PDB file of N, CA and C in Angstrom:
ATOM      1  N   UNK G   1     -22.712 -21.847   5.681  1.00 47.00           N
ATOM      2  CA  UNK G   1     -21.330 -21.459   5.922  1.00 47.00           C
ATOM      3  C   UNK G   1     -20.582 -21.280   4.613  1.00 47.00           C
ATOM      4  N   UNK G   2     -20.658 -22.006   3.778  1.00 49.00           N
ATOM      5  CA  UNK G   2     -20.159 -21.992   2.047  1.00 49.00           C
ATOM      6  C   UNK G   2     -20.821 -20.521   1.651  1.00 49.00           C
ATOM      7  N   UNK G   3     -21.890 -20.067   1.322  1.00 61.00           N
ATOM      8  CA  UNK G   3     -22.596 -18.783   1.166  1.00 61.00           C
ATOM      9  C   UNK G   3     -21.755 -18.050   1.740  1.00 61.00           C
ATOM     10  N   UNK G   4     -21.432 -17.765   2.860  1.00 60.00           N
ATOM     11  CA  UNK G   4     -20.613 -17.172   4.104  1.00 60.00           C
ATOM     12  C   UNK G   4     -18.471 -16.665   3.637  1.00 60.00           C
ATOM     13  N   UNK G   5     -18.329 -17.892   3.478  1.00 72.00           N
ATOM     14  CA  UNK G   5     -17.472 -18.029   2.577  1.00 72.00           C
ATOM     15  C   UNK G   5     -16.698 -17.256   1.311  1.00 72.00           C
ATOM     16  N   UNK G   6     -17.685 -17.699   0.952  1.00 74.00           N
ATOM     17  CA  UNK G   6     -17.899 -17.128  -0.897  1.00 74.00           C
ATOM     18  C   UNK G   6     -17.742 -15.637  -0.793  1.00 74.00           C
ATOM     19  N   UNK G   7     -18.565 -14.806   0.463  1.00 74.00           N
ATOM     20  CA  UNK G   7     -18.844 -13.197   0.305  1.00 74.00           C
ATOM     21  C   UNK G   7     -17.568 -12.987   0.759  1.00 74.00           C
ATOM     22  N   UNK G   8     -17.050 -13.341   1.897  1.00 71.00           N
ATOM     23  CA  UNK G   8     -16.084 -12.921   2.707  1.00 71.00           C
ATOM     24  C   UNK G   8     -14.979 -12.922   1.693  1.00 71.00           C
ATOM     25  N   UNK G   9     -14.705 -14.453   0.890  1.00 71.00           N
ATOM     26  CA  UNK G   9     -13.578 -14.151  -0.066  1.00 71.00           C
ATOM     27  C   UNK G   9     -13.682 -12.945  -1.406  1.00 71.00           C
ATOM     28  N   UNK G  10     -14.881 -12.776  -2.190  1.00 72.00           N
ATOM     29  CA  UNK G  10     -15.355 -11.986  -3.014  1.00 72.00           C
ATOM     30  C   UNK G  10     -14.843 -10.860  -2.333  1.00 72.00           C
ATOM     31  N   UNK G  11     -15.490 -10.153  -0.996  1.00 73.00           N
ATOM     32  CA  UNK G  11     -15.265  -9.084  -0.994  1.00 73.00           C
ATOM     33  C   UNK G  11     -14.154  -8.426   0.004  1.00 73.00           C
ATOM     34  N   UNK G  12     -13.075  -9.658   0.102  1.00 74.00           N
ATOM     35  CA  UNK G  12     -12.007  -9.419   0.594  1.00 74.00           C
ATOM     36  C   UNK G  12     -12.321  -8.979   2.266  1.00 74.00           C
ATOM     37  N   UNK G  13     -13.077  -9.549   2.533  1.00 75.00           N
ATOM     38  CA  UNK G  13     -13.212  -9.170   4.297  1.00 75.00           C
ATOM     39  C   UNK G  13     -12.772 -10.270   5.220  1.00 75.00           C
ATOM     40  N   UNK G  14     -11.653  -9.779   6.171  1.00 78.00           N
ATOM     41  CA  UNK G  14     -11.331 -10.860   7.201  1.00 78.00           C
ATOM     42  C   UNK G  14     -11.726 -10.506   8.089  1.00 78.00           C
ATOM     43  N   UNK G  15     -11.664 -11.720   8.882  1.00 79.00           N
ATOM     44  CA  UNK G  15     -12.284 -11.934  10.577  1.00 79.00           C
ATOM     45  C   UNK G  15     -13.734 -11.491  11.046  1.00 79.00           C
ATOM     46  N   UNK G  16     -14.877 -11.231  10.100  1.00 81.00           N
ATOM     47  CA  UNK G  16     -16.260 -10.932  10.116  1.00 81.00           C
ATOM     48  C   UNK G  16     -17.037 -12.326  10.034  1.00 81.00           C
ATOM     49  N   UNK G  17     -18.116 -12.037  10.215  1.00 82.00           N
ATOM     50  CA  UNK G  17     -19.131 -12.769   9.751  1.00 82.00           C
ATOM     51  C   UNK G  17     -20.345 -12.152   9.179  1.00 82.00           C
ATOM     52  N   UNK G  18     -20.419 -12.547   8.282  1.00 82.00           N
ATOM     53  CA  UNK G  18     -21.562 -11.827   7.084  1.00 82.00           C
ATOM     54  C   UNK G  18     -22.862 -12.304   7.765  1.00 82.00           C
ATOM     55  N   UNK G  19     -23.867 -10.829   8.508  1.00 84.00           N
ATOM     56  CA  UNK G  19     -24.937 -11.734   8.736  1.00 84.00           C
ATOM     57  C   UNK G  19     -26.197 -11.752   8.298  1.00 84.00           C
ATOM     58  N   UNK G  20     -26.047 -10.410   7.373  1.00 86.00           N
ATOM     59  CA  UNK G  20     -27.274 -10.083   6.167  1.00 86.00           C
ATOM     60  C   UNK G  20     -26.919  -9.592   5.293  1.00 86.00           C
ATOM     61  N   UNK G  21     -27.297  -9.417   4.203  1.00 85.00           N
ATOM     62  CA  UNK G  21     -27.052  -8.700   2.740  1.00 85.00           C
ATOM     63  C   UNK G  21     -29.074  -7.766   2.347  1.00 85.00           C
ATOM     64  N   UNK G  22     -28.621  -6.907   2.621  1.00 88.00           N
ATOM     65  CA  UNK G  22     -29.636  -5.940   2.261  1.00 88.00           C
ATOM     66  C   UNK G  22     -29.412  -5.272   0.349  1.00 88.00           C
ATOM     67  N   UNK G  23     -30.933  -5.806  -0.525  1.00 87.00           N
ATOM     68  CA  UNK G  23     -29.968  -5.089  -1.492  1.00 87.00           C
ATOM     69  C   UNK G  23     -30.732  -4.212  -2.042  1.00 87.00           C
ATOM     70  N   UNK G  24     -31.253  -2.707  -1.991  1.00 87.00           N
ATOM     71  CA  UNK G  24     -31.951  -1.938  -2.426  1.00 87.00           C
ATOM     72  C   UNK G  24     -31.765  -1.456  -3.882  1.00 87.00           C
ATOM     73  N   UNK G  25     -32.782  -0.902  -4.379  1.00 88.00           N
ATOM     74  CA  UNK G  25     -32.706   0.152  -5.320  1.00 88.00           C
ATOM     75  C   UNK G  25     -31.725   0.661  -5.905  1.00 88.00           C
ATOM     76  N   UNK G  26     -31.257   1.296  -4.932  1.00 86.00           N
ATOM     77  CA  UNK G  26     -29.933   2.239  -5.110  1.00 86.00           C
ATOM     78  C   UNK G  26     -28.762   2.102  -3.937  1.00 86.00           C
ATOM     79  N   UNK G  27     -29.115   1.156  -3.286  1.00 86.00           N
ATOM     80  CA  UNK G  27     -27.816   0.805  -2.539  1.00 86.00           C
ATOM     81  C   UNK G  27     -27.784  -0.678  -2.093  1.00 86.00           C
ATOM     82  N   UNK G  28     -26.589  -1.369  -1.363  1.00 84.00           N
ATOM     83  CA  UNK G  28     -26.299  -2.369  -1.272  1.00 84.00           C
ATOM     84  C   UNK G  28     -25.800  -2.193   0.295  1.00 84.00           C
ATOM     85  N   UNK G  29     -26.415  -3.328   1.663  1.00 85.00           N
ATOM     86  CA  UNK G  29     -25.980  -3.360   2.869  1.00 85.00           C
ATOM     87  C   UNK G  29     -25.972  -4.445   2.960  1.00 85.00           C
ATOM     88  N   UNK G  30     -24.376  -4.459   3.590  1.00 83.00           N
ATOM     89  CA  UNK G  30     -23.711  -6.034   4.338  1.00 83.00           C
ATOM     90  C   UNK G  30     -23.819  -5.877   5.728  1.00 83.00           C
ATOM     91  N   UNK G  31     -24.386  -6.616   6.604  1.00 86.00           N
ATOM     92  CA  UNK G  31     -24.543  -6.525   7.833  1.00 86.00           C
ATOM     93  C   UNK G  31     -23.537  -6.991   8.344  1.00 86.00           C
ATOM     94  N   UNK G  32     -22.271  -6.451   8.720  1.00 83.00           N
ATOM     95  CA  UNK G  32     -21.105  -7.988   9.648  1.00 83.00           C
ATOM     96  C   UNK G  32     -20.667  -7.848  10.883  1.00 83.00           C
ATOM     97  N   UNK G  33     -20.564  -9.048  11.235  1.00 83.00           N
ATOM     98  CA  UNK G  33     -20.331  -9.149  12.757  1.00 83.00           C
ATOM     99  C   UNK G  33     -18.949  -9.462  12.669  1.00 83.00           C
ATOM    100  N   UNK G  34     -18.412  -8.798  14.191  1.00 80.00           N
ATOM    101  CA  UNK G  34     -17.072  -9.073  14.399  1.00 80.00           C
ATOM    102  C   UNK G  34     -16.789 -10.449  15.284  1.00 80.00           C
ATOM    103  N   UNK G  35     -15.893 -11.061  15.275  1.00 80.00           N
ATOM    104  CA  UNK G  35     -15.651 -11.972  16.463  1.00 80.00           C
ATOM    105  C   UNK G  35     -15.460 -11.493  17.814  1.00 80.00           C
ATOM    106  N   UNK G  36     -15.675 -12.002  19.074  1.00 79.00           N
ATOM    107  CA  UNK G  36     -15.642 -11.690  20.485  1.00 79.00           C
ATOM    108  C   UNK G  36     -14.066 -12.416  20.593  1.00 79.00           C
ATOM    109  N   UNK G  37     -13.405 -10.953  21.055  1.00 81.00           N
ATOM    110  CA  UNK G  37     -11.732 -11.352  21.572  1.00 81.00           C
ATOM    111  C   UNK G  37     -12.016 -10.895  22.844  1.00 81.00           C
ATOM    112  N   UNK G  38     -10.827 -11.430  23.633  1.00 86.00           N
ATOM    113  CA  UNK G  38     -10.919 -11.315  24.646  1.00 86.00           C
ATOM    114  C   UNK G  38      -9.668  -9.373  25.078  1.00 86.00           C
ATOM    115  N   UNK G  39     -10.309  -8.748  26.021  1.00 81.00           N
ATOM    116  CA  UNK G  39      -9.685  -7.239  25.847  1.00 81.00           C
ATOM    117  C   UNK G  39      -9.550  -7.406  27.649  1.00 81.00           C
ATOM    118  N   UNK G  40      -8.328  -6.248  27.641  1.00 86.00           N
ATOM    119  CA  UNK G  40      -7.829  -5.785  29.219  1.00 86.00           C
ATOM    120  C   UNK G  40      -8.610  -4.760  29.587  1.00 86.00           C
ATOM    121  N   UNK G  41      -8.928  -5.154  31.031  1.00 80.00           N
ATOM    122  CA  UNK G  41      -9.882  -3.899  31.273  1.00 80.00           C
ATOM    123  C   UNK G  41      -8.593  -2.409  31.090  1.00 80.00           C
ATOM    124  N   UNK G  42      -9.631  -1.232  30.995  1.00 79.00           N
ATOM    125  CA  UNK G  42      -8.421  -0.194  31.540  1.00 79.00           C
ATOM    126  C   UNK G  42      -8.155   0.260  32.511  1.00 79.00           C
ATOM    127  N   UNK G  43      -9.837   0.079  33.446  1.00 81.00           N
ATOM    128  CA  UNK G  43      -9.592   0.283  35.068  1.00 81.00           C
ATOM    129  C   UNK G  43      -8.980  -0.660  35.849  1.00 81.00           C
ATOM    130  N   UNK G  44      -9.092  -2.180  35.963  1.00 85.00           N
ATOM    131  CA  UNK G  44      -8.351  -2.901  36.768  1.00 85.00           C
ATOM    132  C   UNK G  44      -7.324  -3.808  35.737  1.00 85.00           C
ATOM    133  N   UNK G  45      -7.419  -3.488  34.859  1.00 86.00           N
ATOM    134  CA  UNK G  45      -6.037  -4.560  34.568  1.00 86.00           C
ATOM    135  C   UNK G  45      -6.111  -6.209  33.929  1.00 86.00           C
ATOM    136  N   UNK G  46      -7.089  -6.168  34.180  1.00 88.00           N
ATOM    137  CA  UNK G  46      -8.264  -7.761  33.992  1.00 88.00           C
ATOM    138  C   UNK G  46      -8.211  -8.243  32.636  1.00 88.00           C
ATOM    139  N   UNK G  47      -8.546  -9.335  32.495  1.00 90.00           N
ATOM    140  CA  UNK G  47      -8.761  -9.851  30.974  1.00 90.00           C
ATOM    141  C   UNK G  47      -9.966 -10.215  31.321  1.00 90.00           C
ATOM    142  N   UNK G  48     -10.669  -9.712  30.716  1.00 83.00           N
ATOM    143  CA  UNK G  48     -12.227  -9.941  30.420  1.00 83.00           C
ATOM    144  C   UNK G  48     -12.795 -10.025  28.655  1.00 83.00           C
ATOM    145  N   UNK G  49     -14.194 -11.025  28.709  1.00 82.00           N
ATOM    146  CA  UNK G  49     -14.667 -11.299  27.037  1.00 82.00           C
ATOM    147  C   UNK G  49     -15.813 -11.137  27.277  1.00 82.00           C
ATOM    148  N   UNK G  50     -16.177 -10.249  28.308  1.00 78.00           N
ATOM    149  CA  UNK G  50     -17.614  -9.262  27.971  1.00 78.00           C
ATOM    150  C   UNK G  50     -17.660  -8.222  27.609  1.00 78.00           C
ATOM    151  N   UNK G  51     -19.168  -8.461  26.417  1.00 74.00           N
ATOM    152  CA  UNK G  51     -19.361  -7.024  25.622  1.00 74.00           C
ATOM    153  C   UNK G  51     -19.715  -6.362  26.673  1.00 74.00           C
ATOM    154  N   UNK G  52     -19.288  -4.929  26.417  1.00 71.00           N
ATOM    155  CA  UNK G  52     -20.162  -3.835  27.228  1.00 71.00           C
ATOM    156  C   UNK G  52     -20.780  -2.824  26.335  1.00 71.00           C
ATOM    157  N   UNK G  53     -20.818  -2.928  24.823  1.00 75.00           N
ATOM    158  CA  UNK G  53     -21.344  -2.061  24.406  1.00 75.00           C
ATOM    159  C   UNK G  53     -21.419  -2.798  22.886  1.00 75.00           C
ATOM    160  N   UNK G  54     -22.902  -2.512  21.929  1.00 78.00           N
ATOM    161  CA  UNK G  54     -22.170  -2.842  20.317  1.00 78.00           C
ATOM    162  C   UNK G  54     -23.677  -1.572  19.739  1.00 78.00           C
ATOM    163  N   UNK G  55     -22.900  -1.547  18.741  1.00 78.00           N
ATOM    164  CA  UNK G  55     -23.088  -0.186  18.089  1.00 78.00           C
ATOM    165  C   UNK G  55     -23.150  -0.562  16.398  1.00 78.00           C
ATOM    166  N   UNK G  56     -23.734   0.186  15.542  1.00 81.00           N
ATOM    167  CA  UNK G  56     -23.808   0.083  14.334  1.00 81.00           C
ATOM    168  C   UNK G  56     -23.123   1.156  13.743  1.00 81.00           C
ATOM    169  N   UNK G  57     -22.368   0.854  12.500  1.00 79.00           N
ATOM    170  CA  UNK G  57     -21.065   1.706  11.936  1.00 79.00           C
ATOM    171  C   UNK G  57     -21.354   1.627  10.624  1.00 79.00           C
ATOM    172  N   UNK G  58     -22.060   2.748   9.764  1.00 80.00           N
ATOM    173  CA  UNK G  58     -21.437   3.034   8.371  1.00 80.00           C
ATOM    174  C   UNK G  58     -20.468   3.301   7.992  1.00 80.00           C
ATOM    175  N   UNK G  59     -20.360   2.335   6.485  1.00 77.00           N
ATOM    176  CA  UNK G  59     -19.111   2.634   5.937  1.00 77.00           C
ATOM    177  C   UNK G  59     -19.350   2.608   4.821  1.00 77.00           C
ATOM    178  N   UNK G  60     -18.969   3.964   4.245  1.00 77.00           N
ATOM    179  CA  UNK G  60     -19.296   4.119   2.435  1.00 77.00           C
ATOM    180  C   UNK G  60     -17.671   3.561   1.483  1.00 77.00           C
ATOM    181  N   UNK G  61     -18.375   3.157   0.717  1.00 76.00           N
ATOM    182  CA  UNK G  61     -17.209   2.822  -0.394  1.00 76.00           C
ATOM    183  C   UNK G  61     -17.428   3.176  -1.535  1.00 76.00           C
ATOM    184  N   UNK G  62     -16.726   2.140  -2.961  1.00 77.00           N
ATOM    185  CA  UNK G  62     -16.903   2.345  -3.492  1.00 77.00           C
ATOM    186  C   UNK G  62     -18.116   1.765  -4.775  1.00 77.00           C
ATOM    187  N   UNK G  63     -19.125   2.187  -5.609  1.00 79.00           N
ATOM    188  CA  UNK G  63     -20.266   1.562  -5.821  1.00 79.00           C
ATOM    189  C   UNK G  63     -19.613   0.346  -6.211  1.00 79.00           C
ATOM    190  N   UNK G  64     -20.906  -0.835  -6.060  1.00 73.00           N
ATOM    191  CA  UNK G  64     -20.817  -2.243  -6.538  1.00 73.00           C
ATOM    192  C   UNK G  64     -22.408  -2.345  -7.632  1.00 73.00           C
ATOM    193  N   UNK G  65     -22.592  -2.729  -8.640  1.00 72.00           N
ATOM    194  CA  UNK G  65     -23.205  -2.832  -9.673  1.00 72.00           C
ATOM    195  C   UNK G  65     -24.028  -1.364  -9.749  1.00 72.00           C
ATOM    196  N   UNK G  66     -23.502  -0.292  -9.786  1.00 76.00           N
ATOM    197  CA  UNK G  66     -23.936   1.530  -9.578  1.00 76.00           C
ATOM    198  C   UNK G  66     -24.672   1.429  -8.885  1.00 76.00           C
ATOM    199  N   UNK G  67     -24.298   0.602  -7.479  1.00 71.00           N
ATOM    200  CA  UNK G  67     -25.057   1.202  -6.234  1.00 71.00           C
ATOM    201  C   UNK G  67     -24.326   1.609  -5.012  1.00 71.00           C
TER     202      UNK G  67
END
């Protein structure tokens, strides 16, 4: 959790959880997970805190040690 910590403050990310660090050649991947909130359905109106879907999202920035 300290490891955990440390990245999140370094690289300025809130409300994730860091759950791999991939570090290649020529590039660098942070794997992060979001927290489970609880969302209104849109068909009935409901508060429900089941996933119905998770998906993987690139996001380019800017390089970190020219990667």
């Amino acid at each position: 959790m300290l490891r955990n910590n440390f990245i999140n403050n370094l690289l300025n990310l809130k409300d994730v959880f860091v759950k791999n660090i991939v570090n290649g050649d020529d590039f660098v991947e942070f794997h992060v997970e979001t927290k489970k909130k609880s969302h209104v359905c849109p068909s009935c109106g409901s508060t429900t805190s089941k996933v119905h879907d998770y998906r993987t999202q690139k996001i380019k920035d800017v390089p970190i040690q020219n990667k």
